[in-house]
Tab-separated table of C-alpha atoms and ligand atoms in Angstrom:
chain	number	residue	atom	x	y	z
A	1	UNK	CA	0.000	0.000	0.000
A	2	UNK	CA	1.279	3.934	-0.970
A	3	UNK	CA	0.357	6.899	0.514
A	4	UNK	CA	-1.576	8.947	-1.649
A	5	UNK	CA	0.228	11.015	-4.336
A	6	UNK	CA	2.004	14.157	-2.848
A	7	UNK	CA	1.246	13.272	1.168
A	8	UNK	CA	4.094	11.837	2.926
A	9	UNK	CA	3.906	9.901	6.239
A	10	UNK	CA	6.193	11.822	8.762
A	11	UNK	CA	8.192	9.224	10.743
A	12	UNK	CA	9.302	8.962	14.589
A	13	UNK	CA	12.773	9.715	13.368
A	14	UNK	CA	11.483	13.175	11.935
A	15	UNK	CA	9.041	14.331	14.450
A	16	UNK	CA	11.237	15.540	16.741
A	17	UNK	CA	12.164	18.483	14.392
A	18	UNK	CA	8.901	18.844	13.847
A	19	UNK	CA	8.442	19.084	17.947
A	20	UNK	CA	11.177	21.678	17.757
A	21	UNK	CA	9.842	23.953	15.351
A	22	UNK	CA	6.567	23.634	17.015
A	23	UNK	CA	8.770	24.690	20.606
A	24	UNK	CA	10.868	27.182	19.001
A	25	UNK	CA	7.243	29.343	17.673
A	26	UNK	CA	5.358	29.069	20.469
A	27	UNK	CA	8.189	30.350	22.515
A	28	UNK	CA	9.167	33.540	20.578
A	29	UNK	CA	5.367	34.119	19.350
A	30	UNK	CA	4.511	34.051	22.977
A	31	UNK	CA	6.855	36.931	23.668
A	32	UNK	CA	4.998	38.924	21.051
A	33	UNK	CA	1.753	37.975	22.764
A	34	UNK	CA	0.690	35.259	19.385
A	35	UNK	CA	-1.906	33.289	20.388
A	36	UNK	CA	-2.478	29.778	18.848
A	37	UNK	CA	-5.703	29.437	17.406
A	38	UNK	CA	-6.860	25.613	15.370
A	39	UNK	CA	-9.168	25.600	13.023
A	40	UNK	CA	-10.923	23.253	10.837
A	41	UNK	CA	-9.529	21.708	8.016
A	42	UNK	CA	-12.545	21.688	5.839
A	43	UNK	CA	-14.645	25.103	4.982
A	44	UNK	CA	-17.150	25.854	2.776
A	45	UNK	CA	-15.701	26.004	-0.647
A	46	UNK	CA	-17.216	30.267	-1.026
A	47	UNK	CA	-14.598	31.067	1.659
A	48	UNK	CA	-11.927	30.457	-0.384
A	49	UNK	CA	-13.527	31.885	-3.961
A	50	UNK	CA	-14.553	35.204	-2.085
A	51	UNK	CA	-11.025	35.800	-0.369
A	52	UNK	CA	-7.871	34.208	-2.188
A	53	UNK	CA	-9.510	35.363	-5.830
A	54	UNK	CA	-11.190	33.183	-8.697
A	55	UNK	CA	-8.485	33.576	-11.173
A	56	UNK	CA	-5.616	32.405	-8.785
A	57	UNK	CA	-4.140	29.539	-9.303
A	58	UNK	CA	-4.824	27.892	-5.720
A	59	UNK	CA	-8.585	28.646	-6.463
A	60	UNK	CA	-8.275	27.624	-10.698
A	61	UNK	CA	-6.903	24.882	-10.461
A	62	UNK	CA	-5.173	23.850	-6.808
A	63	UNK	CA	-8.046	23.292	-4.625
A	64	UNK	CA	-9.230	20.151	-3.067
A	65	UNK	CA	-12.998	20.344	-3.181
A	66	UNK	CA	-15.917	18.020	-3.004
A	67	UNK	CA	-19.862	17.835	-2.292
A	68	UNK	CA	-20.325	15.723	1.371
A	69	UNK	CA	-23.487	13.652	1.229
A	70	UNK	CA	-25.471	16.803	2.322
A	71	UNK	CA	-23.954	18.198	-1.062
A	72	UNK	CA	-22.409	21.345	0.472
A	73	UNK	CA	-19.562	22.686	-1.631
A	74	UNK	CA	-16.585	21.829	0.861
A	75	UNK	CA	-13.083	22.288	0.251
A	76	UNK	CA	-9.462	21.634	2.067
A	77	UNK	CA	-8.300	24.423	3.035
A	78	UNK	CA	-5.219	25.398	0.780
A	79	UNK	CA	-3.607	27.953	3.286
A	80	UNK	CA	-4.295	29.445	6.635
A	81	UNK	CA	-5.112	32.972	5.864
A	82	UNK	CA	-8.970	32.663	5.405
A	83	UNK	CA	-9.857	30.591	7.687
A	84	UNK	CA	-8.277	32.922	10.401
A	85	UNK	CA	-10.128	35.715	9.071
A	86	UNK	CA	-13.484	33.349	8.807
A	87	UNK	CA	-12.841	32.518	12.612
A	88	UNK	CA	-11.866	35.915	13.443
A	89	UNK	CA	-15.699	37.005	12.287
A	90	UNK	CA	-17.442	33.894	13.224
A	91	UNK	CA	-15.977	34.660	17.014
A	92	UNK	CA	-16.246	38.445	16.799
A	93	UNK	CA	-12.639	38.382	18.390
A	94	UNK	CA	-12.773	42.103	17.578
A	95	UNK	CA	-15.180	42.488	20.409
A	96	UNK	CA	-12.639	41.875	22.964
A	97	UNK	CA	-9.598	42.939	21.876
A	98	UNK	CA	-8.503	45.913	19.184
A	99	UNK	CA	-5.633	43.861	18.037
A	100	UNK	CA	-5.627	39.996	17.483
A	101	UNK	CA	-1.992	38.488	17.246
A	102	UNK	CA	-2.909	34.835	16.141
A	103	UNK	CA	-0.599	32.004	15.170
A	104	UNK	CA	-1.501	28.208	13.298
A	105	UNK	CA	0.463	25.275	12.297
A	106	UNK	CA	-1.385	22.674	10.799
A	107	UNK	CA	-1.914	20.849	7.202
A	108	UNK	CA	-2.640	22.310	3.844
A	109	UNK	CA	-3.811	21.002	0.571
A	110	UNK	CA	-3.523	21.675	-2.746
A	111	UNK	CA	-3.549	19.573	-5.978
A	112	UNK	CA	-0.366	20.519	-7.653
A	113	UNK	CA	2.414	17.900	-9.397
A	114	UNK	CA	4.332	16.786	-6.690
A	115	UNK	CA	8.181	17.181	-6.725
A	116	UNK	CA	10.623	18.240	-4.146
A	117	UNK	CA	9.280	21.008	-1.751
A	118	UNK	CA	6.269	20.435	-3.578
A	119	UNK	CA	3.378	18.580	-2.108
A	120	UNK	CA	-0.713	17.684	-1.907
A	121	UNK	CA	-0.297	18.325	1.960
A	122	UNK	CA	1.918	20.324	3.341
A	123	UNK	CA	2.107	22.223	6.493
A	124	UNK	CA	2.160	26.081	7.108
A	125	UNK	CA	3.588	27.821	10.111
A	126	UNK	CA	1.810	31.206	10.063
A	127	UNK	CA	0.824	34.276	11.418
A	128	UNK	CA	-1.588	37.005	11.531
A	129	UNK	CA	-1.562	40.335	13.545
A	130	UNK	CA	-4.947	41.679	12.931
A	131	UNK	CA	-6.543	45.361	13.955
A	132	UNK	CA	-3.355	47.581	12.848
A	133	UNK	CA	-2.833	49.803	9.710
A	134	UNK	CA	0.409	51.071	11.323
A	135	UNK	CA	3.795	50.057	9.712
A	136	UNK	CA	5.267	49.054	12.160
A	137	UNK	CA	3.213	45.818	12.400
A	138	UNK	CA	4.220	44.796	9.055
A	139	UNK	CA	7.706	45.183	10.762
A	140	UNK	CA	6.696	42.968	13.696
A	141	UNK	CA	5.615	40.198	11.370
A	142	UNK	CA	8.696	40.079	9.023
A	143	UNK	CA	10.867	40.622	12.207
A	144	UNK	CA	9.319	37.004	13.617
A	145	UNK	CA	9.704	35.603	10.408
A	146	UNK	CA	13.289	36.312	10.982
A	147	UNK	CA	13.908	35.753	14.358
A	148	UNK	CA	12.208	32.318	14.459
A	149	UNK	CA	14.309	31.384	10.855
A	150	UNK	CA	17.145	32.189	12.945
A	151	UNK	CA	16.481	30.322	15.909
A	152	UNK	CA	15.151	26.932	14.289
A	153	UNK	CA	19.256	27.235	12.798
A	154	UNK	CA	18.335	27.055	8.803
A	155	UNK	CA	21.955	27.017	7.908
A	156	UNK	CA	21.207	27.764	4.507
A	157	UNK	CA	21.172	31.669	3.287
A	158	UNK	CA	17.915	33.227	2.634
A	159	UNK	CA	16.930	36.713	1.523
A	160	UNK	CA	14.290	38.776	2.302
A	161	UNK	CA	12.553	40.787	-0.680
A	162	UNK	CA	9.738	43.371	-0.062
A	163	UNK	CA	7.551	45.148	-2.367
A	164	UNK	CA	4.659	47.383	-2.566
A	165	UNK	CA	1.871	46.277	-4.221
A	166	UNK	CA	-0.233	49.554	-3.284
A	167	UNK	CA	-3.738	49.959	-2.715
A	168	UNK	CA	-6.566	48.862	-4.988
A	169	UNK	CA	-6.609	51.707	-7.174
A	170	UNK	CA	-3.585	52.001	-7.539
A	171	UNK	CA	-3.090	48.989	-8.639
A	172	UNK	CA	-6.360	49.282	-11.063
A	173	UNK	CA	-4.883	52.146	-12.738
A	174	UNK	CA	-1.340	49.901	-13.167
A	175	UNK	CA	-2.948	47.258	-14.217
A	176	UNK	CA	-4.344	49.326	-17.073
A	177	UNK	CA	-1.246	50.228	-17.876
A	178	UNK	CA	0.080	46.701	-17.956
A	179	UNK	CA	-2.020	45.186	-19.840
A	180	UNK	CA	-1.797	47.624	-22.529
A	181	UNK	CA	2.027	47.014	-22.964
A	182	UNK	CA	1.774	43.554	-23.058
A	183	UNK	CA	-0.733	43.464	-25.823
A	184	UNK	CA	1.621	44.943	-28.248
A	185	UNK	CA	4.249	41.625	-27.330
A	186	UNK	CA	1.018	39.692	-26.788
A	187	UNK	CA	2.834	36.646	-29.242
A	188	UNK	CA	5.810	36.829	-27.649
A	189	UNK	CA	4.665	35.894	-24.098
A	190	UNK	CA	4.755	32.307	-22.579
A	191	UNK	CA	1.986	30.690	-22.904
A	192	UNK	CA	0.745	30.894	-19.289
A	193	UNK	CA	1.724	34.695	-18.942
A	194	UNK	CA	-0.559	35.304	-22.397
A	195	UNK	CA	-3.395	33.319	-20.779
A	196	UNK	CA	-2.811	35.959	-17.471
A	197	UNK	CA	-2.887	38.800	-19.652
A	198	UNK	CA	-6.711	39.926	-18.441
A	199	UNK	CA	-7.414	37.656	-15.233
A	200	UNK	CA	-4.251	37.698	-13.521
A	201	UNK	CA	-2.172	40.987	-14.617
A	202	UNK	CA	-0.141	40.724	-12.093
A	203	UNK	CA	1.394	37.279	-11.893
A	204	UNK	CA	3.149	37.904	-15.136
A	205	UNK	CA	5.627	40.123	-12.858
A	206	UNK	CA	6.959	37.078	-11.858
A	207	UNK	CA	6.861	35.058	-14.505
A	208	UNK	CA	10.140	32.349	-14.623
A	209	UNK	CA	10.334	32.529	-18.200
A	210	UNK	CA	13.332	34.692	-19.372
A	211	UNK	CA	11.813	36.145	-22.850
A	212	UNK	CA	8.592	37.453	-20.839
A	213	UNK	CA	11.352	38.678	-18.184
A	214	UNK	CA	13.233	40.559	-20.666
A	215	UNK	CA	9.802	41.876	-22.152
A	216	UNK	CA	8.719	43.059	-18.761
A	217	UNK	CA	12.125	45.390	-17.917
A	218	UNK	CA	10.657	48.020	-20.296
A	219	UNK	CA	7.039	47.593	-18.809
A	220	UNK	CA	5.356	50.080	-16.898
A	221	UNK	CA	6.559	49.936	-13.180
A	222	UNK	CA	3.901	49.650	-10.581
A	223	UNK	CA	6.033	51.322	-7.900
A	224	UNK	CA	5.451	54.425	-10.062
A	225	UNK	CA	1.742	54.226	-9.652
A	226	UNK	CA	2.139	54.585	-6.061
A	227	UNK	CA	0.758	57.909	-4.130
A	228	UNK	CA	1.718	59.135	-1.236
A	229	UNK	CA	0.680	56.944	1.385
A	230	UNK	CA	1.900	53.837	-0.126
A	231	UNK	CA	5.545	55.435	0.024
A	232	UNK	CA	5.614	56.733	2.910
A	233	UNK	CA	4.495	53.141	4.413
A	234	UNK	CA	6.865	51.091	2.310
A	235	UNK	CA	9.811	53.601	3.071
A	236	UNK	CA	9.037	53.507	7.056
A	237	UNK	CA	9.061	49.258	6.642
A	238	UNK	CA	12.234	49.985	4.938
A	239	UNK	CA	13.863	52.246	7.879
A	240	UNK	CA	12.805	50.187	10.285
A	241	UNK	CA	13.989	46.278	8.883
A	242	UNK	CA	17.492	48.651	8.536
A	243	UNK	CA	17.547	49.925	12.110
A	244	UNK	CA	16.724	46.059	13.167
A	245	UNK	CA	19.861	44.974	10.796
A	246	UNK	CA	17.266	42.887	8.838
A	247	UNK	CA	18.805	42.526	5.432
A	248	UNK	CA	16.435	42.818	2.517
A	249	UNK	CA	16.308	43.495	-1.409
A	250	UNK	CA	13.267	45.329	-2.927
A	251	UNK	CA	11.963	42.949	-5.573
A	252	UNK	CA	9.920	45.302	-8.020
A	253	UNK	CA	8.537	41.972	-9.388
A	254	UNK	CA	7.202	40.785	-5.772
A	255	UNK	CA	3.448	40.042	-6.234
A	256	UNK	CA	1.744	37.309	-4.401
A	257	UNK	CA	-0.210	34.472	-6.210
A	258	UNK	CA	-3.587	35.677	-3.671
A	259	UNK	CA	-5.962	38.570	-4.136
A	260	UNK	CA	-6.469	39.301	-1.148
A	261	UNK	CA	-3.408	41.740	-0.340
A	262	UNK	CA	-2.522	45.239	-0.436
A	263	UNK	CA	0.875	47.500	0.269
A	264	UNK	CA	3.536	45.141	1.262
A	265	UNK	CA	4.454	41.792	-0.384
A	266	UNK	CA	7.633	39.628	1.274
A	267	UNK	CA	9.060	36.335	0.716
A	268	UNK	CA	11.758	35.129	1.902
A	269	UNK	CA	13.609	32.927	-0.627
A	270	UNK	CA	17.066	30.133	-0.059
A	271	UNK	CA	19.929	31.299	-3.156
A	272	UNK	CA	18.881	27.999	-4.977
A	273	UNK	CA	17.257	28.896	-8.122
A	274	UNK	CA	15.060	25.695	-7.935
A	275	UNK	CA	11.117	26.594	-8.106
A	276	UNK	CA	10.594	25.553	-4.799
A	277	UNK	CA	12.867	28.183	-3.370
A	278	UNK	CA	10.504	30.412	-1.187
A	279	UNK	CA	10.092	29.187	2.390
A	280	UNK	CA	7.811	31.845	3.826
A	281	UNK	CA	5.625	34.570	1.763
A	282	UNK	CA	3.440	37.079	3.558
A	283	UNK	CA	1.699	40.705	3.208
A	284	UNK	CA	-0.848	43.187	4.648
A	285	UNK	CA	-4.407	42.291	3.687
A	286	UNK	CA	-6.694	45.264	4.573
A	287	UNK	CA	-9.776	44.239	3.163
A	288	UNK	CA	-9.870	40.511	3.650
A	289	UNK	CA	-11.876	40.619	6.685
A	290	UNK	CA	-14.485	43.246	5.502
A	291	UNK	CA	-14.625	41.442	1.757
A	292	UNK	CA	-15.691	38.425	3.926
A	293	UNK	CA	-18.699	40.002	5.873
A	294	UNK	CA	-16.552	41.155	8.782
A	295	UNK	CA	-15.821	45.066	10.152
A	296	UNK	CA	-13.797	46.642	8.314
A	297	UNK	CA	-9.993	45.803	10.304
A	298	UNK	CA	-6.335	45.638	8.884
A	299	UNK	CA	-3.906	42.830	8.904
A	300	UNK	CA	-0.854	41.800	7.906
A	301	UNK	CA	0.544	38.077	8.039
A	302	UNK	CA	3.048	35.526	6.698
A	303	UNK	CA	2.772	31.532	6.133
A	304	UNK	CA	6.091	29.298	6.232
A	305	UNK	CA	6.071	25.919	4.554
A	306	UNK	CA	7.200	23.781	6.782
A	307	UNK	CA	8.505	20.596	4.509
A	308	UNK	CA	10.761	23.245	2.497
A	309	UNK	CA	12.235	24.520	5.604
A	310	UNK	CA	12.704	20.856	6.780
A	311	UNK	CA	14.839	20.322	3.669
A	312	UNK	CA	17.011	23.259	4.558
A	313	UNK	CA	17.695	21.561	8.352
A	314	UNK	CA	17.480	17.917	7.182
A	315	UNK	CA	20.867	17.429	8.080
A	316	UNK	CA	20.276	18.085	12.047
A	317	UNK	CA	17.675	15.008	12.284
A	318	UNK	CA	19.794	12.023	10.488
A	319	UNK	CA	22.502	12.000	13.871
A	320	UNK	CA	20.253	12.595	16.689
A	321	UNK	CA	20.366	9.237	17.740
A	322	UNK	CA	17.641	9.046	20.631
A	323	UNK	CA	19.100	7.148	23.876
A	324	UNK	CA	17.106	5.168	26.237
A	325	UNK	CA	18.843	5.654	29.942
A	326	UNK	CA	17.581	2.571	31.175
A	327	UNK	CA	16.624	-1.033	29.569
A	328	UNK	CA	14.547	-3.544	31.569
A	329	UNK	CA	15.326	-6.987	30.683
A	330	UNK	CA	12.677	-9.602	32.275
A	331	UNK	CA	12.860	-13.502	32.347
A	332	UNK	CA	9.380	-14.644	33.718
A	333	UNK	CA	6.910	-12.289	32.957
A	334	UNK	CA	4.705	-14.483	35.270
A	335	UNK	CA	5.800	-12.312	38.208
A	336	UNK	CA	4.820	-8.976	37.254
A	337	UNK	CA	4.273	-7.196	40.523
A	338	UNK	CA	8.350	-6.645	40.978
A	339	UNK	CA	7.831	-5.605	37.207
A	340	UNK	CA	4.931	-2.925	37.358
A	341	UNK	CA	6.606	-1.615	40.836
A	342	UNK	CA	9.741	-0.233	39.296
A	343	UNK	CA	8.348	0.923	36.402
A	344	UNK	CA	5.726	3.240	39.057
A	345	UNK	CA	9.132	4.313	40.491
A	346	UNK	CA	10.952	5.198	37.406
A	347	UNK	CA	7.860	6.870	36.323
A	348	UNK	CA	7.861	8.561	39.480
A	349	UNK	CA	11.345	9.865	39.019
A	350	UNK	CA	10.291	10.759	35.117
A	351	UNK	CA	13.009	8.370	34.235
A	352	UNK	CA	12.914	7.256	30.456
A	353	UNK	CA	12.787	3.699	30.401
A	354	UNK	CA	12.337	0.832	27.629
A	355	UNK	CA	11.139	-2.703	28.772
A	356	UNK	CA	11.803	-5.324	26.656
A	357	UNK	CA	8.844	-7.448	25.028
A	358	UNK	CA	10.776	-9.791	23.386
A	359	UNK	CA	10.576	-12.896	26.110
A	360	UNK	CA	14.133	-14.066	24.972
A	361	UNK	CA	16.699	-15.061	26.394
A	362	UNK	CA	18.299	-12.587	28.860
A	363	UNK	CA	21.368	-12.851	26.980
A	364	UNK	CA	19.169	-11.507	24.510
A	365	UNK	CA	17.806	-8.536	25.554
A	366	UNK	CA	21.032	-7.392	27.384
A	367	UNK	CA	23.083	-7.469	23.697
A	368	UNK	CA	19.630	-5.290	22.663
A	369	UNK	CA	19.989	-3.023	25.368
A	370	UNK	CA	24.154	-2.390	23.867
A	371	UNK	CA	22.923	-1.985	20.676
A	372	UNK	CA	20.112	0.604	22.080
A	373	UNK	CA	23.063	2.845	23.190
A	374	UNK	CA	21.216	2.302	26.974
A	375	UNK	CA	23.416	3.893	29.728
A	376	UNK	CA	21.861	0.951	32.251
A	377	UNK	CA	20.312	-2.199	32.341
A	378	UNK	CA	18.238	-3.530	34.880
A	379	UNK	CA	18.455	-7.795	34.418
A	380	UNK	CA	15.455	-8.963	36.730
A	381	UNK	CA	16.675	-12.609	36.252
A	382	UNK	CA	14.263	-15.571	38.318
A	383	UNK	CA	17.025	-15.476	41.101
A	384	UNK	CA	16.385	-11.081	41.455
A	385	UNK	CA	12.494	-11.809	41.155
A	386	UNK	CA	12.648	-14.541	44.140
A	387	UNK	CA	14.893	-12.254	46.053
A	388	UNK	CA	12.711	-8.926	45.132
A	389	UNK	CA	16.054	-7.473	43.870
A	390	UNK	CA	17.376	-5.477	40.642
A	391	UNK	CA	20.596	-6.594	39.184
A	392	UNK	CA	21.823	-3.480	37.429
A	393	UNK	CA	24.106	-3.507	35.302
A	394	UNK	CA	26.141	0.057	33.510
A	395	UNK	CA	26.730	-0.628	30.428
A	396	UNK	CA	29.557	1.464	29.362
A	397	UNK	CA	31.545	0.302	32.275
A	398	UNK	CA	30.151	-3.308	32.587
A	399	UNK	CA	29.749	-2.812	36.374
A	400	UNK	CA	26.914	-4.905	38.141
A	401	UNK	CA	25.527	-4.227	41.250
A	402	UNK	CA	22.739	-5.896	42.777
A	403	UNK	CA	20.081	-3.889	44.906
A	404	UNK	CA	16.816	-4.524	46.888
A	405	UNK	CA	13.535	-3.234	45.558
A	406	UNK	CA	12.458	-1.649	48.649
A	407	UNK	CA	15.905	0.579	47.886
A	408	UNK	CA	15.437	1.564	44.153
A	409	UNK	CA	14.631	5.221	45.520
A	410	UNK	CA	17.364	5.596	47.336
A	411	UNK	CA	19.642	4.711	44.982
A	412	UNK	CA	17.635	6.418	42.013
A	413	UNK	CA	18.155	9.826	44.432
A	414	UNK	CA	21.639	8.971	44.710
A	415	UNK	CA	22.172	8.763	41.088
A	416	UNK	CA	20.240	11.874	40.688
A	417	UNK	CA	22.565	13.908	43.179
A	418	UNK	CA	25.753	12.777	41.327
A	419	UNK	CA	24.421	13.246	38.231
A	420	UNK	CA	24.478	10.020	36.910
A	421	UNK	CA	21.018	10.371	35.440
A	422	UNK	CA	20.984	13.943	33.621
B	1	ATP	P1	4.839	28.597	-4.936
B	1	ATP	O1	5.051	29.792	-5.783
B	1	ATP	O2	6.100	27.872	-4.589
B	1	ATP	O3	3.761	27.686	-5.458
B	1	ATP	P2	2.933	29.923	-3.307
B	1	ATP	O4	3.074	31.356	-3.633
B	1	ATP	O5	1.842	29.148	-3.925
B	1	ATP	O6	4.315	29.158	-3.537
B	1	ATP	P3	2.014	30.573	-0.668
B	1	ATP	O7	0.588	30.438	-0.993
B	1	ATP	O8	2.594	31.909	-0.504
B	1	ATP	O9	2.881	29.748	-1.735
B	1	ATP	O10	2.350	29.699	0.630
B	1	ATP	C1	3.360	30.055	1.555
B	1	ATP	C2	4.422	28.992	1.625
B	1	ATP	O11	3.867	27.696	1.749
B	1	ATP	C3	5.300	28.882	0.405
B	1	ATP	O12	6.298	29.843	0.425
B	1	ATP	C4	5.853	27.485	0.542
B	1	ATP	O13	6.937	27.463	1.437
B	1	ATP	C5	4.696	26.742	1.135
B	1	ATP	N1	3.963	25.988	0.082
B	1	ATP	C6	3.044	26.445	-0.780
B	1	ATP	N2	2.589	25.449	-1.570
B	1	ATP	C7	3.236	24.323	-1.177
B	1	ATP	C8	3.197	22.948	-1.582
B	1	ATP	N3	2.383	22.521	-2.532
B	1	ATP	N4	4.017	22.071	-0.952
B	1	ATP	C9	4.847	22.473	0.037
B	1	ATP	N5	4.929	23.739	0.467
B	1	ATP	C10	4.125	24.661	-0.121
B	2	MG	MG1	1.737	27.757	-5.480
């Protein structure tokens, strides 16, 4: 049996990255007063048409949807953003609280071709900090985007690139503009960018193909559509990333593949010039919330993939090898109540502890306990059983000792103290 196409199982082996990253956000988002918010995996199919835009390509042709036997329109939710903002309304978490810093991690889906860094599910580490037009929250965002890169150790580079994608209008008038200069190289275009020419404008900006690239250096720039307000926004997110010593590049090309933004656009991209090179992408989305029946409330957010970051730190998971400190080794497991009373004890002590199944030989199970890399092994042979005893043996220095039950405290205390057991 296979997995399905493009969903991967993620193994014991990798989890505990996966536990790290989970650690490492919840700590630093906590600082910033994040809050974690779940929520559900399926939504009505609208909520993604009305917010991420009909003529994107998550909502043309990514989107995992399906009538349930009631035959509502359902679909998996292909990213984080609208959901939040459907939960954000359905709660009326504006009630309480002016500004909403929320946080998710959890499983996306789209139906894409499946290569490296490229799945059907995926998972997205995001954010949203909702109820503030200032820039300085756009600064907050990218700034955690950062810090918590930084902390999970992605040895790779990355950059940072910003843009402004201005208001609405602004952008209307642009597109105008656009469109108009690429009808005169209409033939020349890629296919794809020919087909965005009146739905999707502005995803020819960043197009991959180098003879629509070259056509689009003598295009109309949008950053020259932008008034006053725009500017001044974009050029006080560009003071501030400097005064934080956040290195970025302003990407003129920078649009993002959803409608549903406004001002600043970021990625943040590894040097590799494979397709799957952008490990977090984010922006300010003004209108989301209103456009979806809500008040009318700013926000600005950012969404990490999670497996393309994983390739970045892959190399940190293949040496961890995980140590069990001690390894029980039984021979009759007709006697349990010897059995079940040090394992309360270790328990007690929140000592990690592996007993053996295997009803071998002792022999056995004490060569499994080497191979285990396990610091001690207790051998509770017939002759310890009758005796209520523990033989234990350490084996890195092959010492044995032989103790009474009724002083496995003591002598786990004593351990403790000497630091035997840390
Ligand atoms: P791309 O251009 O690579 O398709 P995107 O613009 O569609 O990315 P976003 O919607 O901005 O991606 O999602 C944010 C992040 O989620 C991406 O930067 C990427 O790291 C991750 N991501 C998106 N789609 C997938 C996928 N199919 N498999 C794995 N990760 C993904
Ligand atoms: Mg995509």
């Amino acid at each position: 049996m296979q997995p399905l196409r493009g969903t991967k199982d993620i193994l014991p082996k990798e989890i505990r990255e996966w536990q790290r990253i989970y650690k490492i956000a919840n700590k630093i988002l906590n600082i910033y007063n994040y809050k974690e918010i779940r929520t559900p995996i399926i939504e009505n199919t609208e909520l993604f048409t009305r917010s991420i835009g009909n003529f994107t390509d998550i909502v043309n042709k990514e989107m995992y949807s399906f009538s349930d036997q009631g035959k509502r329109n359902l679909t998996l939710r292909p990213e984080g953003t609208a959901s939040i903002a459907r939960a954000f309304i359905t709660n009326k978490l504006y009630i309480e609280k002016s500004i909403n810093r929320l946080w998710y991690l959890g499983p996306m889906f789209r139906y894409e071709r499946p290569q490296k860094g490229r799945q059907r599910q995926f998972h997205q580490l995001g954010i949203e900090c909702i109820g503030s037009k200032m820039p300085i929250a756009d600064v907050e965002v990218i700034k955690l985007a950062h810090d918590i890169l930084k902390e999970i150790e992605c040895k790779e580079k990355y950059l940072l690139e910003i843009n402004s994608i201005g208001n609405l209008e602004e952008r209307e008038m642009y597109k105008v503009d656009l469109v108009e200069y690429l009808k005169k190289y209409e033939n020349e275009l890629d296919s794809e960018s020919r087909n965005r020419i009146n739905n999707n404008t502005l995803r020819i900006l960043d197009t991959k193909h180098l003879k629509t690239k070259e056509i689009l250096q003598a295009a109309p720039k949008l950053k020259t559509y932008l008034n006053k307000s725009s500017i001044e926004h974009f050029a006080t997110i560009c003071e501030q990333l400097e005064y934080l010593n956040i290195k970025y590049t302003i990407n003129d090309y920078l649009v993002r593949g959803l409608d549903y933004y406004n001002y600043t656009a970021f990625e943040i991209k590894t040097k590799n010039s494979n397709q799957q090179n952008t490990i977090c992408g984010g922006g300010r989305y003004d209108n989301l919330i209103q456009q979806l029946g809500g008040p009318q409330i700013p926000a600005v957010g950012w969404a990490i993939g999670l497996e393309r970051l994983l390739i970045l730190i892959q190399e940190n998971f293949d040496h961890k090898v995980e140590t069990n400190k001690i390894y029980i080794t039984v021979q009759n497991f007709n006697k349990f109540n010897i059995i079940w009373d040090i394992i309360n004890i270790l328990q007690e002590y929140q000592l990690k502890f592996e007993l053996d199944l295997s009803h071998q030989n002792l022999t056995k199970q004490i060569k499994r306990a080497n191979q285990l890399k396990s610091k001690i092994c207790f051998i509770l042979g017939e002759h310890e059983i009758n005796n209520n005893s523990i033989a234990i043996k350490w084996l890195q220095t092959g010492t044995q000792q032989t103790i009474k039950l009724s002083c496995l405290r003591k002598y786990i205390q004593y351990l403790k103290k000497s630091s035997h057991l840390t």
